[in-house]
Each structure stands twice: as structure tokens, then as C-alpha cells.
PDB file of C-alpha atoms and ligand atoms in Angstrom:
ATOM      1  CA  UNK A   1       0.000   0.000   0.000  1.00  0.00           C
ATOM      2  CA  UNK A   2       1.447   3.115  -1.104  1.00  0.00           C
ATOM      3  CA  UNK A   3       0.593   6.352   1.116  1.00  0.00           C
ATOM      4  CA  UNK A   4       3.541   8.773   0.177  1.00  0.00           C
ATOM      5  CA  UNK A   5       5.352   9.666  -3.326  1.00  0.00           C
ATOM      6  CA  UNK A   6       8.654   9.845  -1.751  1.00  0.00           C
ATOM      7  CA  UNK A   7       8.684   6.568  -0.248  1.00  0.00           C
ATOM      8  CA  UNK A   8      11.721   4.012  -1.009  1.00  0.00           C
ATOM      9  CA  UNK A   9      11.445   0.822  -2.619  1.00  0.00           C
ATOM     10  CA  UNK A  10      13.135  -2.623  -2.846  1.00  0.00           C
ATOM     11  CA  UNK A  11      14.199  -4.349  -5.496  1.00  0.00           C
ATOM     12  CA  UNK A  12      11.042  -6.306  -6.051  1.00  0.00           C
ATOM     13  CA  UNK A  13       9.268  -2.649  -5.971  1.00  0.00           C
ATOM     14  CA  UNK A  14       7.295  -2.730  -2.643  1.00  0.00           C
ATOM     15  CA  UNK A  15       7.496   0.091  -0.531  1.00  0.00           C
ATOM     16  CA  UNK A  16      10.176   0.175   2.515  1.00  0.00           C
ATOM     17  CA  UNK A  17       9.064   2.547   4.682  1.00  0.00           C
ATOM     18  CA  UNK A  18       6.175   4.967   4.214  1.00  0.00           C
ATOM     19  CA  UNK A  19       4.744   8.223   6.141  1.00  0.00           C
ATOM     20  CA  UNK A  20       2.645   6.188   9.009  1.00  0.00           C
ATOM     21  CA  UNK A  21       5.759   4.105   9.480  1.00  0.00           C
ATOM     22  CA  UNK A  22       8.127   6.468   9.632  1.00  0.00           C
ATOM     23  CA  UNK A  23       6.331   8.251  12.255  1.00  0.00           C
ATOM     24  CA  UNK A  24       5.679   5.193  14.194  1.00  0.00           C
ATOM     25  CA  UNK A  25       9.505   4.642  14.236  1.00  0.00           C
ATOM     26  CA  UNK A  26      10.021   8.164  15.586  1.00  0.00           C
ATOM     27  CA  UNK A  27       7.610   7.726  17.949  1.00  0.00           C
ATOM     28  CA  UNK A  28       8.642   4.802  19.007  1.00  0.00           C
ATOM     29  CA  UNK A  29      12.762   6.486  19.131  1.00  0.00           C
ATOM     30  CA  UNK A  30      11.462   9.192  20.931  1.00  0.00           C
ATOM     31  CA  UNK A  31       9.527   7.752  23.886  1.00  0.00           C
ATOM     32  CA  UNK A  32      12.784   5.287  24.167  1.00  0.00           C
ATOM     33  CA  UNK A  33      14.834   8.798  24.281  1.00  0.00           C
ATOM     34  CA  UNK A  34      12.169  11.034  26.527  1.00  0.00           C
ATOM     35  CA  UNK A  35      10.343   9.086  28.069  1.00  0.00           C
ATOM     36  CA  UNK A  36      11.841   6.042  28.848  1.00  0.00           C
ATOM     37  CA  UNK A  37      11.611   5.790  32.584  1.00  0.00           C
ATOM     38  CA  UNK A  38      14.841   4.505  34.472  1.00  0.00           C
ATOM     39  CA  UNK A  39      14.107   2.698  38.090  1.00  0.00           C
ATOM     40  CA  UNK A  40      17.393   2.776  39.863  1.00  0.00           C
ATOM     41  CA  UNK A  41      17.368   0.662  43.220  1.00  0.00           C
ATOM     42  CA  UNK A  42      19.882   0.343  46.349  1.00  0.00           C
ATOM     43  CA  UNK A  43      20.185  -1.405  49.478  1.00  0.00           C
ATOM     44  CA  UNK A  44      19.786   2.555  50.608  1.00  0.00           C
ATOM     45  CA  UNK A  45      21.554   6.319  49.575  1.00  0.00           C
ATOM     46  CA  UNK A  46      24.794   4.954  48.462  1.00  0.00           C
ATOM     47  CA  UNK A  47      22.524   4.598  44.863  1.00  0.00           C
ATOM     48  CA  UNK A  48      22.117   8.287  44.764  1.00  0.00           C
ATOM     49  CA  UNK A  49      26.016   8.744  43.847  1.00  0.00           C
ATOM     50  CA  UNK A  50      25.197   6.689  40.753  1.00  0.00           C
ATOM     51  CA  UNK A  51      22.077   8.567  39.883  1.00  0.00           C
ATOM     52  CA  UNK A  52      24.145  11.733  40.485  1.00  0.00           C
ATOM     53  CA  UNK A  53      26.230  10.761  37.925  1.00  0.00           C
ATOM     54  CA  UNK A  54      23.511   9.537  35.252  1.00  0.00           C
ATOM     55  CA  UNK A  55      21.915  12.587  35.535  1.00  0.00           C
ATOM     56  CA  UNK A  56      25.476  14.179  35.294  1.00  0.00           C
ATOM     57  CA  UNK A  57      25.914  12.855  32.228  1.00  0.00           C
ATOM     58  CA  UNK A  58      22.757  12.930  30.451  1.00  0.00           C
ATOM     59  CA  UNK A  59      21.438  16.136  31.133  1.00  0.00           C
ATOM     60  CA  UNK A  60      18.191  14.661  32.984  1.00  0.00           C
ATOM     61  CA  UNK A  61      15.292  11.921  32.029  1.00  0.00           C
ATOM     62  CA  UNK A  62      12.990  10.479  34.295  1.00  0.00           C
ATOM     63  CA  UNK A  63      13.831   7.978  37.056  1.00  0.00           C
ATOM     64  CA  UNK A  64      11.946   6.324  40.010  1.00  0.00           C
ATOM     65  CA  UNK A  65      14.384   5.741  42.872  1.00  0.00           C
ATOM     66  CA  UNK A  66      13.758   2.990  45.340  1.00  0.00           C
ATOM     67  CA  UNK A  67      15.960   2.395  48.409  1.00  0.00           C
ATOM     68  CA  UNK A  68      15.320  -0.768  50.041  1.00  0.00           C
ATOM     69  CA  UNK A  69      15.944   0.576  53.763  1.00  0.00           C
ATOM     70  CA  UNK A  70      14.099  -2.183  55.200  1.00  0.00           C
ATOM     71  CA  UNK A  71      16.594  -4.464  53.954  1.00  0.00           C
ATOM     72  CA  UNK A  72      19.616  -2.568  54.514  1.00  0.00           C
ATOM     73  CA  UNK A  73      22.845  -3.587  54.541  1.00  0.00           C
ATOM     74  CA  UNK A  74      22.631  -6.283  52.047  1.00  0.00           C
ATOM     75  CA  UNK A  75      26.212  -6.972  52.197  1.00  0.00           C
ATOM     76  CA  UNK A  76      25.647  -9.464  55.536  1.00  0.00           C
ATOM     77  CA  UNK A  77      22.986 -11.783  53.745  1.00  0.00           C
ATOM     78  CA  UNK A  78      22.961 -14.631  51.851  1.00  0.00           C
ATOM     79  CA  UNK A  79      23.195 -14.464  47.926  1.00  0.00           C
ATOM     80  CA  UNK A  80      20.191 -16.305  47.743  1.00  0.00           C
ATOM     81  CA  UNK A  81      18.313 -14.048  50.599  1.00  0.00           C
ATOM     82  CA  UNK A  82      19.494 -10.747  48.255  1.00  0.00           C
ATOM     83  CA  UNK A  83      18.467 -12.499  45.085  1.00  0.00           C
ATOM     84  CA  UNK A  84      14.733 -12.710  46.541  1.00  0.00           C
ATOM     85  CA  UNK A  85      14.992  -9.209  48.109  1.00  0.00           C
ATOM     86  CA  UNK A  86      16.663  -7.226  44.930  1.00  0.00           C
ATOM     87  CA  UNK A  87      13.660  -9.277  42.363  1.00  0.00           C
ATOM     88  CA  UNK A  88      10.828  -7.937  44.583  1.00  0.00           C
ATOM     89  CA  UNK A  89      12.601  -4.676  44.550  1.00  0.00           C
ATOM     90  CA  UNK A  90      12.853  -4.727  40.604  1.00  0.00           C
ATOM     91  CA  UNK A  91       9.235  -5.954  40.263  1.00  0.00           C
ATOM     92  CA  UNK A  92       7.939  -2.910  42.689  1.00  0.00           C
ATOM     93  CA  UNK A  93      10.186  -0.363  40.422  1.00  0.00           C
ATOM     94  CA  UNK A  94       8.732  -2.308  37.101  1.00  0.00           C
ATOM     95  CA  UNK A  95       4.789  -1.845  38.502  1.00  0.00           C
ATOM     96  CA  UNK A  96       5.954   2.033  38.680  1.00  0.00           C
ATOM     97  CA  UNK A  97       6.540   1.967  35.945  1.00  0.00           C
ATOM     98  CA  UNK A  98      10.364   1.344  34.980  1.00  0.00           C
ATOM     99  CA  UNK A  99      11.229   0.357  31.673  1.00  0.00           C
ATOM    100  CA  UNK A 100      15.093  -0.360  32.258  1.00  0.00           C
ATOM    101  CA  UNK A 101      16.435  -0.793  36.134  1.00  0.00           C
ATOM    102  CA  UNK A 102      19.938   0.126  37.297  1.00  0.00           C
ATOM    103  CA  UNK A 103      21.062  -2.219  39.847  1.00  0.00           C
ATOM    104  CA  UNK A 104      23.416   1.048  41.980  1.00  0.00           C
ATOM    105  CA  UNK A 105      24.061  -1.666  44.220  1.00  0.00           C
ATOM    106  CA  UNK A 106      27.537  -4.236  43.508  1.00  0.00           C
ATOM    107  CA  UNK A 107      26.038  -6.347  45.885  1.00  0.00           C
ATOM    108  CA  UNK A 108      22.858  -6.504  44.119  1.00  0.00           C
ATOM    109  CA  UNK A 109      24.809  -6.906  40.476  1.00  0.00           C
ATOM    110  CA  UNK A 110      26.270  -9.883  42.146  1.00  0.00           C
ATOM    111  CA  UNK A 111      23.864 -11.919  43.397  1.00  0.00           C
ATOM    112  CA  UNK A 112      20.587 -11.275  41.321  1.00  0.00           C
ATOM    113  CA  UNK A 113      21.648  -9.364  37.693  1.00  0.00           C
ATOM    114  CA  UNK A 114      21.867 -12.932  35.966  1.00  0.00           C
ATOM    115  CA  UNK A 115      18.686 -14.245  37.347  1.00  0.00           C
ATOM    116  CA  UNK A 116      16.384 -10.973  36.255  1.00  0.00           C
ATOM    117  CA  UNK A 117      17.891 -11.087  33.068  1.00  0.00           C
ATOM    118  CA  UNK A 118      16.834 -14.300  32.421  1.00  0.00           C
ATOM    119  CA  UNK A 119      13.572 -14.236  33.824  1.00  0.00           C
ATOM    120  CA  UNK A 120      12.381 -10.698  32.871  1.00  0.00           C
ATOM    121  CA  UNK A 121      13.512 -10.551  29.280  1.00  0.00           C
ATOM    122  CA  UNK A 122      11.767  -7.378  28.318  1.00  0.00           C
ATOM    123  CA  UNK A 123      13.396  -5.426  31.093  1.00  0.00           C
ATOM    124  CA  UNK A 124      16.833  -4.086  30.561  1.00  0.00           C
ATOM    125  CA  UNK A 125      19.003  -4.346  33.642  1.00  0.00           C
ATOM    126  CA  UNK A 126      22.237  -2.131  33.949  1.00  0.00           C
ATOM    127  CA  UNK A 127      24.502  -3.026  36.708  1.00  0.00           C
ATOM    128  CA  UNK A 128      27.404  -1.988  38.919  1.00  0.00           C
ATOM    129  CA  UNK A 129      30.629  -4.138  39.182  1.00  0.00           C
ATOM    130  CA  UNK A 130      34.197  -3.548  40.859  1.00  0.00           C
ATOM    131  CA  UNK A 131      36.136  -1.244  37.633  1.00  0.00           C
ATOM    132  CA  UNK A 132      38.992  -4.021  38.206  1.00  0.00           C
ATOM    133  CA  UNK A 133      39.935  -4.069  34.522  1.00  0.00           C
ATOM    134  CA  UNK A 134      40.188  -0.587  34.470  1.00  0.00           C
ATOM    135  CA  UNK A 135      42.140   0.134  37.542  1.00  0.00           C
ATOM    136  CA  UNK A 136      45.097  -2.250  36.077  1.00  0.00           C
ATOM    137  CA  UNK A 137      45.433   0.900  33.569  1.00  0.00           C
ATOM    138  CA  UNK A 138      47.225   2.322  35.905  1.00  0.00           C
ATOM    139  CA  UNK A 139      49.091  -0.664  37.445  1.00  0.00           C
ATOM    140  CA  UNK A 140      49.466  -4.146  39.365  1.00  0.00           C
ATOM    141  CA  UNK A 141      49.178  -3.314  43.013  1.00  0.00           C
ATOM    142  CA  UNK A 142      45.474  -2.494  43.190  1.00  0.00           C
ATOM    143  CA  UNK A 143      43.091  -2.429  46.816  1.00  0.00           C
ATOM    144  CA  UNK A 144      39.486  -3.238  46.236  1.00  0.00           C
ATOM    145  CA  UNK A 145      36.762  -2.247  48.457  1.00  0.00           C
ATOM    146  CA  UNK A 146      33.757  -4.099  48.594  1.00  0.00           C
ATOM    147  CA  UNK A 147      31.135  -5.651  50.560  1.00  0.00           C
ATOM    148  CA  UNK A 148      31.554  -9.559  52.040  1.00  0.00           C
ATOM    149  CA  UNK A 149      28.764 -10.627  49.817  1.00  0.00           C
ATOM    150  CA  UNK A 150      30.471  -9.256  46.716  1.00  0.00           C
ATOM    151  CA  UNK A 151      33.705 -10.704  47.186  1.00  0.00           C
ATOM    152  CA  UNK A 152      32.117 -13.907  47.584  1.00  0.00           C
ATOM    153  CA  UNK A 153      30.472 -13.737  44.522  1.00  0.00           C
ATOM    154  CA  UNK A 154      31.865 -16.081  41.280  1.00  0.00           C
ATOM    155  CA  UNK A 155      31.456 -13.050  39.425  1.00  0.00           C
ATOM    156  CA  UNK A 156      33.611 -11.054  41.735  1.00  0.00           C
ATOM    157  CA  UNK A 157      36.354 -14.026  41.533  1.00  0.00           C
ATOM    158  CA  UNK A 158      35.970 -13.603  37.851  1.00  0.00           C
ATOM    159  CA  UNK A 159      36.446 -10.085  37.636  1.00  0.00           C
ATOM    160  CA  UNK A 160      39.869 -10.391  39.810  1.00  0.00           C
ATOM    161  CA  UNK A 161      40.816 -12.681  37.491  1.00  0.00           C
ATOM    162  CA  UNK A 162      43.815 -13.900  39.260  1.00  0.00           C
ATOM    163  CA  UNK A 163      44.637 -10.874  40.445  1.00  0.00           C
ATOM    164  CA  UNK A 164      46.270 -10.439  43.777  1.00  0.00           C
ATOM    165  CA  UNK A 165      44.632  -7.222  44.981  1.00  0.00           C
ATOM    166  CA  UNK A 166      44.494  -6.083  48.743  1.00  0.00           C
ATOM    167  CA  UNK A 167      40.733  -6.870  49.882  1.00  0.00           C
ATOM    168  CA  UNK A 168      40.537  -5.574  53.338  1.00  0.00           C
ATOM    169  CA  UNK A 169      36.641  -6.806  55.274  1.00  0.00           C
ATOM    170  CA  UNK A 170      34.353  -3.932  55.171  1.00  0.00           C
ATOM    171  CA  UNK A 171      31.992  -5.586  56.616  1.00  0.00           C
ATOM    172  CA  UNK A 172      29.890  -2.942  58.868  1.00  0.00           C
ATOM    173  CA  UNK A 173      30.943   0.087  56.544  1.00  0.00           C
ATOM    174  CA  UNK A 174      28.357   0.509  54.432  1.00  0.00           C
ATOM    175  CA  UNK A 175      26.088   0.059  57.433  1.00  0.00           C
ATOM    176  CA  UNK A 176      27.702   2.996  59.180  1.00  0.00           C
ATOM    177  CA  UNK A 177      27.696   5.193  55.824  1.00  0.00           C
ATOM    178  CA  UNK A 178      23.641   4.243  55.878  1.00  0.00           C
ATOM    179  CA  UNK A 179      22.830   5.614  59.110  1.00  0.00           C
ATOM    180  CA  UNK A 180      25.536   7.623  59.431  1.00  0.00           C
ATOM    181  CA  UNK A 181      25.268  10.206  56.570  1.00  0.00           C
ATOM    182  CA  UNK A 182      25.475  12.872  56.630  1.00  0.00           C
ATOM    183  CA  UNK A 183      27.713  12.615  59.527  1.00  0.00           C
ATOM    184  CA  UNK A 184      30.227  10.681  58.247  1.00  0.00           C
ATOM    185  CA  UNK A 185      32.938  10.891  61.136  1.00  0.00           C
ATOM    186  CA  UNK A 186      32.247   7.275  62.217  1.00  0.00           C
ATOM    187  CA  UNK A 187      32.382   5.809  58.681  1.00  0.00           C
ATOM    188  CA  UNK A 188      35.803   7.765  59.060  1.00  0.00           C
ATOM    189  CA  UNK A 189      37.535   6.409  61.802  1.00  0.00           C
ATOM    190  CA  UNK A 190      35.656   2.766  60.474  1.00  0.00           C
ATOM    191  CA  UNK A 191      37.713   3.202  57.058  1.00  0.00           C
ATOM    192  CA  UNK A 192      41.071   4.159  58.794  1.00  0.00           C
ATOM    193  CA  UNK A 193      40.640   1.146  60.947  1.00  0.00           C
ATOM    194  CA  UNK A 194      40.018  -0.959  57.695  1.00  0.00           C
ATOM    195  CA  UNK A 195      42.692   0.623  55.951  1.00  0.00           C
ATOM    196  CA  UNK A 196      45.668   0.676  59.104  1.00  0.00           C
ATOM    197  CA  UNK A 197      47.291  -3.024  57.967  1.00  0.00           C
ATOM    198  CA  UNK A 198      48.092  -1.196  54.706  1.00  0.00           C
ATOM    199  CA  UNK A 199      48.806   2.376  56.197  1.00  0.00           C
ATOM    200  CA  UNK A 200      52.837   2.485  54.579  1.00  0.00           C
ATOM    201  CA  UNK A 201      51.505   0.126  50.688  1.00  0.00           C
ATOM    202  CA  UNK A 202      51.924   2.442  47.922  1.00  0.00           C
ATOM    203  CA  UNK A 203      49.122   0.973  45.720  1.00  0.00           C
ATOM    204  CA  UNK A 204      48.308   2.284  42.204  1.00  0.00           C
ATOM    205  CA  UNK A 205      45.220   2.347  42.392  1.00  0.00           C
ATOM    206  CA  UNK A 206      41.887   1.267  44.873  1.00  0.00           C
ATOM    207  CA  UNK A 207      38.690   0.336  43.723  1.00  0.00           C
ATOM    208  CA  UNK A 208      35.201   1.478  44.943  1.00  0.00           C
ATOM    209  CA  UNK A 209      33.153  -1.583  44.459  1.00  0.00           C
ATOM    210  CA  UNK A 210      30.168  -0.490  46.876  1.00  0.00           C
ATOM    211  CA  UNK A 211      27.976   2.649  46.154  1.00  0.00           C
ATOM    212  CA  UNK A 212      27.677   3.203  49.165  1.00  0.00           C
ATOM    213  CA  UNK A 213      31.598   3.985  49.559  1.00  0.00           C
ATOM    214  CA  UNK A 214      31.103   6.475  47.234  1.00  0.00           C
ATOM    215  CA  UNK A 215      30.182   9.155  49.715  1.00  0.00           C
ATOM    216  CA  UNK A 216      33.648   8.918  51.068  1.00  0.00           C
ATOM    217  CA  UNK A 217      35.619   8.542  47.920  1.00  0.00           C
ATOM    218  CA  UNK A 218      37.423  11.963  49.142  1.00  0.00           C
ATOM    219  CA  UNK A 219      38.228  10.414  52.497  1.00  0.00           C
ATOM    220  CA  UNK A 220      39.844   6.702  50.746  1.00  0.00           C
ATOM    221  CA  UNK A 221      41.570   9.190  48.452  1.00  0.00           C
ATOM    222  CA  UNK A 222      43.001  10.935  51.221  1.00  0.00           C
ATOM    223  CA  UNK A 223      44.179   7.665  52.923  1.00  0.00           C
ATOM    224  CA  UNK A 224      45.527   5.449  50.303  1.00  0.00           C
ATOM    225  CA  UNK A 225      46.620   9.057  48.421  1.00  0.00           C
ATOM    226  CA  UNK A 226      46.383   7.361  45.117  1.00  0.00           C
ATOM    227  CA  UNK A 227      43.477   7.025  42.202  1.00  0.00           C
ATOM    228  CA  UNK A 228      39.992   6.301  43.752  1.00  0.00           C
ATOM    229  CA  UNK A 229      37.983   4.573  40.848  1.00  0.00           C
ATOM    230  CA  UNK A 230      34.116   3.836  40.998  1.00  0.00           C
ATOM    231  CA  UNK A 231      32.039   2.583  37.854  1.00  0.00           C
ATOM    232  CA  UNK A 232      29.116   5.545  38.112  1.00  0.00           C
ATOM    233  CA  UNK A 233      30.749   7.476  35.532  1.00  0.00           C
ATOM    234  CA  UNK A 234      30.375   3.997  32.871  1.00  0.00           C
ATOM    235  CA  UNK A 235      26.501   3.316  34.146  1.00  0.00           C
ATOM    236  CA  UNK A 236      26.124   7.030  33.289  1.00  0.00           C
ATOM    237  CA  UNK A 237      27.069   6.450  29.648  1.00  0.00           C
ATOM    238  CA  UNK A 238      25.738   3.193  29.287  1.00  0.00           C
ATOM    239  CA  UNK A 239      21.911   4.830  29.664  1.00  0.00           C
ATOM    240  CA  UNK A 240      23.305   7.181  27.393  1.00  0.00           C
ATOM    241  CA  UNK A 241      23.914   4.139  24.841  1.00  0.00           C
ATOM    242  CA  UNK A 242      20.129   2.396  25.484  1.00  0.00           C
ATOM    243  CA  UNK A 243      18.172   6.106  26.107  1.00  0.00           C
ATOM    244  CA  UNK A 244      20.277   8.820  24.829  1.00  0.00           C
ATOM    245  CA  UNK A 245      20.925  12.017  26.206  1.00  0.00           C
ATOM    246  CA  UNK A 246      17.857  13.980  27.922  1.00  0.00           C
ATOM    247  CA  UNK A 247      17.814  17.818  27.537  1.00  0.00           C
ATOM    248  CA  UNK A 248      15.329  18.072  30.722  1.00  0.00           C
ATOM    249  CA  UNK A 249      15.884  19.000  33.707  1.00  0.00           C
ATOM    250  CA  UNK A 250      15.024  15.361  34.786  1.00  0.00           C
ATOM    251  CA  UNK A 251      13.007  14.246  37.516  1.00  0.00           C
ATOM    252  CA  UNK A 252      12.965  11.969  40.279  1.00  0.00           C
ATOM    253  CA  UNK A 253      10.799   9.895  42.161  1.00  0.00           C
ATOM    254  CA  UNK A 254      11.383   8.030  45.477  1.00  0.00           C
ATOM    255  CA  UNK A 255      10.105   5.281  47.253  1.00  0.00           C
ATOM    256  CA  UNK A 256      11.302   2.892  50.133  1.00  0.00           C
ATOM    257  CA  UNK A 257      11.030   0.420  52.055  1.00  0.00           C
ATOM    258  CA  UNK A 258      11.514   2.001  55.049  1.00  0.00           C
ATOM    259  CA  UNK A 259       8.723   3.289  57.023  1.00  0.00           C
ATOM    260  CA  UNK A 260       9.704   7.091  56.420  1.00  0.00           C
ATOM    261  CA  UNK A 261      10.894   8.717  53.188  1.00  0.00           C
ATOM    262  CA  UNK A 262      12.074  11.675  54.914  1.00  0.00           C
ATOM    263  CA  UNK A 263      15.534  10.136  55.498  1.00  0.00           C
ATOM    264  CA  UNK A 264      16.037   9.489  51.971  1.00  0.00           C
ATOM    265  CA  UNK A 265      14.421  12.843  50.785  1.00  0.00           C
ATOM    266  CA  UNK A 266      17.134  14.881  52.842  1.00  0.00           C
ATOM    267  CA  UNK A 267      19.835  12.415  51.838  1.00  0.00           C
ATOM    268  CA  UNK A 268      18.740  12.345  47.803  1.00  0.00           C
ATOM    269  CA  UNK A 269      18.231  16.483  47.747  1.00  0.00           C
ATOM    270  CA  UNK A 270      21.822  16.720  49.537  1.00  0.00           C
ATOM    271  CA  UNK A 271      23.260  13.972  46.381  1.00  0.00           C
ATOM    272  CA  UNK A 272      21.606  14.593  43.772  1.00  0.00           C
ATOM    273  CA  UNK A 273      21.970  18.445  43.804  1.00  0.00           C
ATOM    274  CA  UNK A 274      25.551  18.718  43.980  1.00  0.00           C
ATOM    275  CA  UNK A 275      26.108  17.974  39.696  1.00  0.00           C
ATOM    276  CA  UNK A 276      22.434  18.692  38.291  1.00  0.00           C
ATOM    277  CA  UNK A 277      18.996  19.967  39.891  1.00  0.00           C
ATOM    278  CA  UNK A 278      16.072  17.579  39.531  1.00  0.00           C
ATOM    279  CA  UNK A 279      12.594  18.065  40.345  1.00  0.00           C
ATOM    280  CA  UNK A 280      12.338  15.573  43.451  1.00  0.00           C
ATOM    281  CA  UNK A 281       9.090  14.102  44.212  1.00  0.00           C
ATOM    282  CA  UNK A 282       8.964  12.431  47.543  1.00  0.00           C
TER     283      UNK A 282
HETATM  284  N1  DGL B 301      25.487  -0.059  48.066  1.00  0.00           N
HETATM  285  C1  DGL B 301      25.575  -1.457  47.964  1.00  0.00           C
HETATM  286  C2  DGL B 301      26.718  -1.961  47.107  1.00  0.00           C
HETATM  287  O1  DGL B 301      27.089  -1.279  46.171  1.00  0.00           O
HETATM  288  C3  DGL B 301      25.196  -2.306  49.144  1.00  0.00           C
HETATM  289  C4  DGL B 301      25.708  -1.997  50.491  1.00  0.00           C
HETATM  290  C5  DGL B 301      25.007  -2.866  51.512  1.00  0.00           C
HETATM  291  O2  DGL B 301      23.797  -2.692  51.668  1.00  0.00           O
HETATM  292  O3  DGL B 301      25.682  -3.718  52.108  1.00  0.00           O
HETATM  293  O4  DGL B 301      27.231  -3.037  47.293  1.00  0.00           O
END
């Protein structure tokens, strides 16, 4: 059926595209690059550093924000208990709404990315892992923090590769960082303790493989005095890749499963404002 002059053809002569499916196809590109809404979900605030970032780096776009309070920290449970708690966190954020959900959580990426993925096939799932790979850029003698979960994880083991890194336990860290913030002078004197068996190593580089860490990426710098690496900056420009850039002023939604939002609210306006200024709707 021919609806437009200008329409190409193949080589048998039938029309390739035409006017109604052309716009269809840019309606269809533009909803994936406006309106595509991003759910982005965390044990608790440390997934506002990676939501800083996104919006950071794309400008804005819509996103529904759920810290799972309730459940925090993750890093002391099972794989299997976190695999149950991140898929009824990704099912909440997909009956919001979310088309594509950001796991800001390395402990969540760990223990449940390969099991949404399979089961929830029209969902796209963007995770956070250790930047291992990267961090050998800039040599061999690397420290990685991360939660006890994570470094159990086969795909932490895989992303070491071999590798003999310093992995100090950070066990109640993220924990402290949690309730802490944004008083962070226990989460201080916490890190210093972690980091005191390595106070004279010279390493070439440490690794941020918790979000929560994140909100005292100045403080490891200060320590270790050498590169501080997180992977926010990567999740940032993969969304880029799957929903392009958003000239908004983006917005953001939160929920929780703690029995307050208020927490989160003064934690996410504190975050989130320091690179862009969304609209925040509690
Ligand atoms: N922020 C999370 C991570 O990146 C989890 C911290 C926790 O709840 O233990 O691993």
C-alpha cells in the first residue's frame, strides 16, 4: 500500500518505509529517548552517587528511585536471601513503571543481575561491578573495596581474574555510611581502621566496588593518596547508549522500604543536587 510519493522501494518494488511508518519509528525512538523511565534501586543512599552521575551525564530523564531501607545492609545476607529481596525490589520499580532498572548496588549486580535477566527478558538491567579491569590501567598493586557478599560472589572471583589485589573486610561500613550520613565521622575512623594493615603500601590504584563507599571517595583518596575509581561514571554512559541524552531537567521519584521517606528525601536532595537539579518528588 502506497501512502507517500517519496517513499523508497526494494528491489522487487514494494514500498520500505512509508509516512505512518516512519512516524511510528520516531515515535517509538522518541519515547525510548524522553520518556523512557529509568528505576534505579539500592540497598539505601549509596545509589544516589550513581544517579548523580547519570543525571550528570545525560542532562536529565525520568527515574523512580527505590531504596530498600528495610533491607539494609545487604552486604551481611545470603546471595540467595538478596536475590529474593533485589527481584521484589525490581518488580515494585517495574509496577511504577520502569522500563530499564539500574542495579546502583555491587552487591545486588552480584547476586541477582543474571537471574532478572533471564527471567524478565523485556526489562533491561544495567549493573554496577568492581572497575577491576580498568584500575590495572594504571598498574598491578590495586586495593578493592567491597562488601563480604560481593567478594564472595563467582562473578567477583571472575572479575579479579587472578589478580592479587588487597581486599581488606568492610563488613559494617556501608552500614555505618547508611545511618551515618550525613555525619560521616564514624564511617571515618571505620575506614582508617580498615585501611591501618596497609597504612605504609603504595598501591596504584583502589577500587570502589560499593555505592555506598562512594560518599567517602574523598576520604579513601586521602588515605591510600592514590586514584579512587568507581564505575558511576560507565553506568552514566551506558543509559546514554540504550536512552540517549535527555535535555530536561530530569526528575525523580522516590520510594522505600523504610517506614519514612524523609531520610532518603534529605539524603537524595543533599546527592543529587551537587552535579544537576532535579525536580524531586517524595
Ligand atoms: N550499596 C551497595 C553496594 O554497592 C550495598 C551496600 C550494603 O547494603 O551492604 O554493594
Amino acid at each position: 500500500q502506497r501512502v507517500f510519493s517519496g517513499e523508497a522501494h526494494g528491489a522487487s518494488g514494494s514500498p520500505r518505509w512509508s509516512v505512518p511508518r516512519c512516524l511510528e519509528k520516531f515515535f517509538i525512538l522518541h519515547h525510548i529517548l524522553y520518556y523512557m523511565v529509568t528505576g534505579v534501586l539500592d540497598s539505601g543512599i549509596g545509589g544516589l552517587t550513581t544517579l548523580s552521575e547519570i543525571l550528570r551525564v545525560r542532562g536529565g530523564g525520568e527515574y523512580i528511585y527505590f531504596a530498600d531501607a528495610a533491607h539494609c545492609p545487604y552486604g551481611d545476607k545470603s546471595a540467595a536471601q538478596i536475590a529474593a529481596i533485589v527481584r521484589a525490589g525490581a518488580v515494585r520499580l517495574m509496577d511504577e513503571g520502569a522500563e530499564c532498572i539500574v542495579l546502583a548496588c555491587n552487591t545486588a549486580t552480584a547476586c541477582a543481575i543474571d537471574g532478572l535477566r533471564a527471567e524478565f527478558e523485556k526489562t533491561t538491567f544495567v549493573g554496577t561491578e568492581p572497575c577491576i579491569k580498568t584500575a590495572k590501567i594504571y598498574g598491578k598493586r590495586l586495593c578493592v573495596l567491597a562488601t563480604p557478599l560481593t567478594i564472595r560472589q563467582p562473578r567477583f572471583a571472575r572479575l579479579l581474574n587472578g589478580e592479587d589485589c588487597f581486599i581488606p573486610d568492610c563488613a559494617p561500613l556501608a552500614a555505618e555510611i547508611e545511618h551515618g550520613y550525613p555525619h560521616l565521622t564514624g564511617a571515618y575512623k571505620m575506614l582508617a581502621k580498615i585501611l591501618a594493615p596497609c597504612r605504609n603500601e603504595k598501591f596504584d590504584a583502589c577500587v570502589l566496588g560499593c555505592t555506598h563507599y562512594c560518599l567517602i571517595k574523598d576520604h579513601v583518596q586521602k588515605l591510600l593518596r592514590c586514584p579512587v575509581l568507581d564505575v558511576n561514571n560507565g553506568v552514566g554512559r551506558q543509559l546514554i547508549k540504550l536512552a540517549g541524552a535527555s535535555p530536561d531537567r530530569g526528575k525523580v521519584r522516590l520510594i522505600t522500604s523504610a517506614p519514612d521517606i524523609y531520610t532518603l528525601r534529605a539524603a537524595a536532595e543533599k546527592i543529587l543536587q551537587r552535579f544537576a537539579a532535579p525536580s524531586i518528588i517524595p
